[in-house]
Amino acid sequence: MKIVSRDRWFEVEHRHDGICLIHEPYVRPFYRCNMWHVQGREQDVLIDSGSGLVSLREQLPWLTEKPLLAVASHCHFDHIAGHHEFDERLVHPAEAEILAAPNGANTLATDFVGDDMFEAHPDCPLCYAEYRVRAAPATRLVEDGDVLDLGNRVLQVLHTPGHSPGGISLWEAQTQTLFSGDILYDGPLIEDAYHSNLEDYARSLARLRELPVRSVHGGHFASFSGQRMRELIDAWFDAHRLT
């Protein structure tokens, strides 16, 4: 398999309003986590931390120029394997145990990490050959209705279980921006993980549909509009014959 240098492992796309997308271009799209860096006046937020194969802090040192809250939208391996690098780690209580004691089964790494996941490997062979998600116990638990105050902007925590029991989304009402994690993105959803629940999925999606969303930044694939969000949610209910 092709080998790429670590300094090429991440790509950063700057969006408007102090938001940037960090992703791993050599991870194939289905497995590729979107990491969202949200800049605030007093502190920043990093939503999810990717596969952990290459150090975020080493390759992107600007991430910690200000105090940073590393938020886990949920605790599957592709979203939390870099969390151990950061001092402030936030997660919903329902998945705190996974973040503190991750293994191949409870993070889904055993099911998904393999050659099919990659277009290339980084130039540190043991990163892959001895892959594991490192423990990153939470320094703060966040529940529905909590807020992350960044000084000049506020993100509200929405508990959106379904994909997993501790899944959360972050809602910035001022800009009508939703960071949806894996409860919703514009691609094939994973509804059959060991702790997925379709009834929770339905409740979470119905709740999100009522928000006046303008932009959605999901855990995978491209961002999309609030109108597209409503179309995706309606299609999900149609496919599952739920109302």
mmCIF file of C-alpha atoms in Angstrom:
data_model
loop_
_atom_site.group_PDB
_atom_site.id
_atom_site.type_symbol
_atom_site.label_atom_id
_atom_site.label_comp_id
_atom_site.label_asym_id
_atom_site.label_seq_id
_atom_site.Cartn_x
_atom_site.Cartn_y
_atom_site.Cartn_z
ATOM 1 C CA MET A 1 0.000 0.000 0.000
ATOM 2 C CA LYS A 2 1.130 3.554 -0.707
ATOM 3 C CA ILE A 3 2.987 5.296 2.124
ATOM 4 C CA VAL A 4 2.603 9.028 2.716
ATOM 5 C CA SER A 5 4.534 11.293 5.040
ATOM 6 C CA ARG A 6 2.882 12.326 8.267
ATOM 7 C CA ASP A 7 2.969 15.988 7.324
ATOM 8 C CA ARG A 8 0.553 15.213 4.483
ATOM 9 C CA TRP A 9 -1.846 13.112 6.548
ATOM 10 C CA PHE A 10 -4.301 15.903 7.403
ATOM 11 C CA GLU A 11 -6.074 18.413 5.200
ATOM 12 C CA VAL A 12 -7.577 21.616 6.568
ATOM 13 C CA GLU A 13 -10.394 23.504 4.852
ATOM 14 C CA HIS A 14 -11.228 26.919 6.255
ATOM 15 C CA ARG A 15 -14.930 27.745 6.193
ATOM 16 C CA HIS A 16 -16.675 30.978 7.106
ATOM 17 C CA ASP A 17 -17.295 32.246 10.620
ATOM 18 C CA GLY A 18 -14.231 30.772 12.315
ATOM 19 C CA ILE A 19 -14.989 27.158 11.427
ATOM 20 C CA CYS A 20 -12.580 24.790 9.728
ATOM 21 C CA LEU A 21 -12.802 21.178 8.644
ATOM 22 C CA ILE A 22 -9.924 18.851 9.422
ATOM 23 C CA HIS A 23 -9.925 15.428 7.835
ATOM 24 C CA GLU A 24 -7.664 12.558 6.819
ATOM 25 C CA PRO A 25 -7.704 12.360 2.998
ATOM 26 C CA TYR A 26 -6.056 8.942 2.866
ATOM 27 C CA VAL A 27 -8.872 7.397 4.886
ATOM 28 C CA ARG A 28 -11.587 6.320 2.448
ATOM 29 C CA PRO A 29 -14.725 8.496 2.512
ATOM 30 C CA PHE A 30 -17.054 6.050 4.257
ATOM 31 C CA TYR A 31 -14.662 5.833 7.220
ATOM 32 C CA ARG A 32 -13.312 9.389 7.124
ATOM 33 C CA CYS A 33 -14.309 11.440 10.153
ATOM 34 C CA ASN A 34 -14.926 15.159 9.859
ATOM 35 C CA MET A 35 -13.192 17.008 12.676
ATOM 36 C CA TRP A 36 -14.646 20.479 13.188
ATOM 37 C CA HIS A 37 -12.532 23.224 14.726
ATOM 38 C CA VAL A 38 -14.654 26.131 15.974
ATOM 39 C CA GLN A 39 -12.797 29.276 16.975
ATOM 40 C CA GLY A 40 -13.919 31.470 19.829
ATOM 41 C CA ARG A 41 -12.520 34.605 21.436
ATOM 42 C CA GLU A 42 -11.530 32.887 24.696
ATOM 43 C CA GLN A 43 -11.381 29.210 23.773
ATOM 44 C CA ASP A 44 -11.872 26.877 20.834
ATOM 45 C CA VAL A 45 -13.741 23.633 20.333
ATOM 46 C CA LEU A 46 -12.594 20.572 18.424
ATOM 47 C CA ILE A 47 -15.506 18.276 17.639
ATOM 48 C CA ASP A 48 -14.060 14.762 17.272
ATOM 49 C CA SER A 49 -10.434 13.815 16.741
ATOM 50 C CA GLY A 50 -10.216 11.223 13.981
ATOM 51 C CA SER A 51 -8.447 7.891 13.683
ATOM 52 C CA GLY A 52 -5.471 8.731 15.897
ATOM 53 C CA LEU A 53 -2.977 7.258 13.421
ATOM 54 C CA VAL A 54 -1.028 10.514 13.241
ATOM 55 C CA SER A 55 -0.718 13.125 15.989
ATOM 56 C CA LEU A 56 -2.990 16.114 15.523
ATOM 57 C CA ARG A 57 -0.987 18.240 17.941
ATOM 58 C CA GLU A 58 2.268 17.420 16.190
ATOM 59 C CA GLN A 59 1.037 18.180 12.687
ATOM 60 C CA LEU A 60 -1.403 20.995 13.538
ATOM 61 C CA PRO A 61 0.180 22.802 16.510
ATOM 62 C CA TRP A 62 -2.098 25.847 16.032
ATOM 63 C CA LEU A 63 -4.960 23.753 17.431
ATOM 64 C CA THR A 64 -3.820 24.504 20.963
ATOM 65 C CA GLU A 65 -2.728 28.125 20.622
ATOM 66 C CA LYS A 66 -5.799 28.903 22.722
ATOM 67 C CA PRO A 67 -7.497 26.736 25.351
ATOM 68 C CA LEU A 68 -9.254 23.907 23.524
ATOM 69 C CA LEU A 69 -12.256 21.757 24.421
ATOM 70 C CA ALA A 70 -12.038 18.381 22.669
ATOM 71 C CA VAL A 71 -15.631 17.202 22.349
ATOM 72 C CA ALA A 72 -16.616 13.642 21.482
ATOM 73 C CA SER A 73 -19.798 13.594 19.400
ATOM 74 C CA HIS A 74 -19.779 9.889 20.344
ATOM 75 C CA CYS A 75 -17.162 7.284 21.136
ATOM 76 C CA HIS A 76 -16.548 5.223 18.023
ATOM 77 C CA PHE A 77 -12.870 4.864 17.171
ATOM 78 C CA ASP A 78 -12.898 7.144 14.129
ATOM 79 C CA HIS A 79 -14.120 10.039 16.276
ATOM 80 C CA ILE A 80 -12.101 9.751 19.504
ATOM 81 C CA ALA A 81 -8.708 8.175 18.809
ATOM 82 C CA GLY A 82 -6.938 11.533 19.025
ATOM 83 C CA HIS A 83 -8.660 12.696 22.212
ATOM 84 C CA HIS A 84 -5.839 11.572 24.485
ATOM 85 C CA GLU A 85 -3.698 14.401 23.093
ATOM 86 C CA PHE A 86 -5.854 17.126 24.623
ATOM 87 C CA ASP A 87 -6.175 18.302 28.210
ATOM 88 C CA GLU A 88 -9.921 19.082 28.202
ATOM 89 C CA ARG A 89 -12.097 16.195 27.002
ATOM 90 C CA LEU A 90 -15.898 16.360 26.943
ATOM 91 C CA VAL A 91 -18.365 13.505 26.440
ATOM 92 C CA HIS A 92 -21.932 12.566 27.303
ATOM 93 C CA PRO A 93 -22.197 10.404 30.465
ATOM 94 C CA ALA A 94 -23.688 7.499 28.502
ATOM 95 C CA GLU A 95 -20.347 6.949 26.753
ATOM 96 C CA ALA A 96 -17.876 8.188 29.348
ATOM 97 C CA GLU A 97 -16.858 4.624 30.172
ATOM 98 C CA ILE A 98 -15.886 3.980 26.549
ATOM 99 C CA LEU A 99 -13.732 7.109 26.373
ATOM 100 C CA ALA A 100 -12.013 6.102 29.621
ATOM 101 C CA ALA A 101 -11.505 2.447 28.696
ATOM 102 C CA PRO A 102 -11.714 2.031 24.915
ATOM 103 C CA ASN A 103 -11.133 -1.295 23.223
ATOM 104 C CA GLY A 104 -11.624 -2.803 19.808
ATOM 105 C CA ALA A 105 -15.158 -3.929 20.520
ATOM 106 C CA ASN A 106 -16.714 -0.948 22.294
ATOM 107 C CA THR A 107 -15.257 1.566 19.788
ATOM 108 C CA LEU A 108 -16.014 -0.593 16.700
ATOM 109 C CA ALA A 109 -12.311 -0.607 15.774
ATOM 110 C CA THR A 110 -12.281 -4.404 15.536
ATOM 111 C CA ASP A 111 -15.125 -4.324 13.019
ATOM 112 C CA PHE A 112 -13.776 -1.615 10.747
ATOM 113 C CA VAL A 113 -10.021 -1.000 11.009
ATOM 114 C CA GLY A 114 -8.309 -2.801 8.138
ATOM 115 C CA ASP A 115 -6.792 -2.245 4.715
ATOM 116 C CA ASP A 116 -10.198 -1.459 3.210
ATOM 117 C CA MET A 117 -10.275 1.689 5.308
ATOM 118 C CA PHE A 118 -7.197 3.300 3.742
ATOM 119 C CA GLU A 119 -5.978 4.661 0.431
ATOM 120 C CA ALA A 120 -2.503 4.912 2.008
ATOM 121 C CA HIS A 121 -0.731 4.453 5.315
ATOM 122 C CA PRO A 122 1.286 7.103 7.148
ATOM 123 C CA ASP A 123 5.063 6.711 7.321
ATOM 124 C CA CYS A 124 4.955 5.177 10.791
ATOM 125 C CA PRO A 125 4.172 1.483 10.203
ATOM 126 C CA LEU A 126 3.479 0.687 13.845
ATOM 127 C CA CYS A 127 0.709 3.301 13.873
ATOM 128 C CA TYR A 128 -1.343 0.855 11.857
ATOM 129 C CA ALA A 129 0.157 -2.531 12.711
ATOM 130 C CA GLU A 130 -0.331 -1.925 16.434
ATOM 131 C CA TYR A 131 -3.440 0.215 16.143
ATOM 132 C CA ARG A 132 -5.391 0.883 19.306
ATOM 133 C CA VAL A 133 -7.515 3.661 20.736
ATOM 134 C CA ARG A 134 -5.842 5.140 23.771
ATOM 135 C CA ALA A 135 -7.719 5.933 26.967
ATOM 136 C CA ALA A 136 -8.786 9.570 27.322
ATOM 137 C CA PRO A 137 -10.952 9.874 30.446
ATOM 138 C CA ALA A 138 -13.367 12.768 30.323
ATOM 139 C CA THR A 139 -12.523 15.916 32.228
ATOM 140 C CA ARG A 140 -16.103 17.142 31.853
ATOM 141 C CA LEU A 141 -19.410 15.417 31.254
ATOM 142 C CA VAL A 142 -21.961 17.257 29.127
ATOM 143 C CA GLU A 143 -25.677 16.641 28.951
ATOM 144 C CA ASP A 144 -28.618 17.952 26.988
ATOM 145 C CA GLY A 145 -29.000 21.698 27.426
ATOM 146 C CA ASP A 146 -25.438 22.386 28.553
ATOM 147 C CA VAL A 147 -23.631 25.203 26.790
ATOM 148 C CA LEU A 148 -20.049 25.675 25.674
ATOM 149 C CA ASP A 149 -19.268 29.379 25.987
ATOM 150 C CA LEU A 150 -16.345 30.355 23.772
ATOM 151 C CA GLY A 151 -16.450 34.021 24.746
ATOM 152 C CA ASN A 152 -18.106 35.422 21.639
ATOM 153 C CA ARG A 153 -20.168 32.416 20.633
ATOM 154 C CA VAL A 154 -22.166 29.703 22.366
ATOM 155 C CA LEU A 155 -22.699 26.087 21.366
ATOM 156 C CA GLN A 156 -25.604 24.233 22.973
ATOM 157 C CA VAL A 157 -25.351 20.514 23.632
ATOM 158 C CA LEU A 158 -28.190 18.410 22.215
ATOM 159 C CA HIS A 159 -28.358 14.786 23.314
ATOM 160 C CA THR A 160 -29.108 12.961 20.052
ATOM 161 C CA PRO A 161 -28.876 9.219 20.699
ATOM 162 C CA GLY A 162 -29.705 6.576 18.106
ATOM 163 C CA HIS A 163 -26.441 5.893 16.349
ATOM 164 C CA SER A 164 -25.049 5.408 19.851
ATOM 165 C CA PRO A 165 -26.469 6.089 23.329
ATOM 166 C CA GLY A 166 -24.245 9.055 24.137
ATOM 167 C CA GLY A 167 -24.371 10.770 20.779
ATOM 168 C CA ILE A 168 -24.516 14.549 20.926
ATOM 169 C CA SER A 169 -24.934 17.373 18.438
ATOM 170 C CA LEU A 170 -23.869 20.979 18.965
ATOM 171 C CA TRP A 171 -26.198 23.808 17.981
ATOM 172 C CA GLU A 172 -25.145 27.401 17.448
ATOM 173 C CA ALA A 173 -28.450 29.272 17.405
ATOM 174 C CA GLN A 174 -26.901 32.625 16.497
ATOM 175 C CA THR A 175 -25.639 31.329 13.131
ATOM 176 C CA GLN A 176 -28.226 28.522 12.785
ATOM 177 C CA THR A 177 -25.391 26.025 12.465
ATOM 178 C CA LEU A 178 -25.690 22.392 13.532
ATOM 179 C CA PHE A 179 -22.774 20.049 14.151
ATOM 180 C CA SER A 180 -24.621 16.748 13.945
ATOM 181 C CA GLY A 181 -21.994 14.079 14.564
ATOM 182 C CA ASP A 182 -23.161 10.716 13.252
ATOM 183 C CA ILE A 183 -26.870 11.022 13.981
ATOM 184 C CA LEU A 184 -27.202 12.618 10.537
ATOM 185 C CA TYR A 185 -24.940 13.186 7.556
ATOM 186 C CA ASP A 186 -25.450 13.089 3.791
ATOM 187 C CA GLY A 187 -24.458 9.472 3.258
ATOM 188 C CA PRO A 188 -25.305 5.933 4.413
ATOM 189 C CA LEU A 189 -26.086 6.005 8.125
ATOM 190 C CA ILE A 190 -24.894 3.266 10.488
ATOM 191 C CA GLU A 191 -27.985 2.127 12.371
ATOM 192 C CA ASP A 192 -26.941 -1.388 13.362
ATOM 193 C CA ALA A 193 -23.971 -0.875 15.673
ATOM 194 C CA TYR A 194 -24.096 -2.930 18.872
ATOM 195 C CA HIS A 195 -25.643 -0.031 20.812
ATOM 196 C CA SER A 196 -27.704 1.659 18.087
ATOM 197 C CA ASN A 197 -31.422 2.118 18.699
ATOM 198 C CA LEU A 198 -33.973 3.002 16.015
ATOM 199 C CA GLU A 199 -36.521 4.447 18.427
ATOM 200 C CA ASP A 200 -33.879 6.814 19.758
ATOM 201 C CA TYR A 201 -32.873 7.599 16.171
ATOM 202 C CA ALA A 202 -36.457 8.592 15.354
ATOM 203 C CA ARG A 203 -36.776 10.858 18.382
ATOM 204 C CA SER A 204 -33.449 12.549 17.711
ATOM 205 C CA LEU A 205 -34.154 13.161 14.030
ATOM 206 C CA ALA A 206 -37.648 14.483 14.765
ATOM 207 C CA ARG A 207 -36.121 16.922 17.240
ATOM 208 C CA LEU A 208 -33.478 18.131 14.792
ATOM 209 C CA ARG A 209 -36.094 18.644 12.090
ATOM 210 C CA GLU A 210 -37.786 21.276 14.232
ATOM 211 C CA LEU A 211 -34.673 23.444 14.516
ATOM 212 C CA PRO A 212 -34.312 26.464 12.198
ATOM 213 C CA VAL A 213 -31.105 25.057 10.745
ATOM 214 C CA ARG A 214 -29.285 26.871 7.956
ATOM 215 C CA SER A 215 -26.084 24.779 7.748
ATOM 216 C CA VAL A 216 -25.221 21.253 8.882
ATOM 217 C CA HIS A 217 -21.685 20.007 9.457
ATOM 218 C CA GLY A 218 -21.902 16.253 9.956
ATOM 219 C CA GLY A 219 -19.516 13.619 11.186
ATOM 220 C CA HIS A 220 -18.877 12.339 7.658
ATOM 221 C CA PHE A 221 -19.205 13.489 4.052
ATOM 222 C CA ALA A 222 -19.973 17.004 2.822
ATOM 223 C CA SER A 223 -21.810 19.741 4.704
ATOM 224 C CA PHE A 224 -25.337 20.575 3.596
ATOM 225 C CA SER A 225 -28.194 23.013 4.012
ATOM 226 C CA GLY A 226 -31.069 22.997 6.446
ATOM 227 C CA GLN A 227 -33.401 22.212 3.561
ATOM 228 C CA ARG A 228 -31.305 19.170 2.671
ATOM 229 C CA MET A 229 -31.384 18.161 6.342
ATOM 230 C CA ARG A 230 -35.173 18.140 6.317
ATOM 231 C CA GLU A 231 -35.184 16.117 3.087
ATOM 232 C CA LEU A 232 -32.812 13.553 4.568
ATOM 233 C CA ILE A 233 -34.862 13.251 7.748
ATOM 234 C CA ASP A 234 -38.125 12.888 5.817
ATOM 235 C CA ALA A 235 -36.539 10.210 3.633
ATOM 236 C CA TRP A 236 -35.346 8.372 6.736
ATOM 237 C CA PHE A 237 -38.854 8.302 8.186
ATOM 238 C CA ASP A 238 -40.298 7.205 4.844
ATOM 239 C CA ALA A 239 -37.775 4.375 4.583
ATOM 240 C CA HIS A 240 -38.503 3.224 8.108
ATOM 241 C CA ARG A 241 -42.261 3.793 7.818
ATOM 242 C CA LEU A 242 -42.265 5.822 10.974
ATOM 243 C CA THR A 243 -44.077 9.060 11.721
#
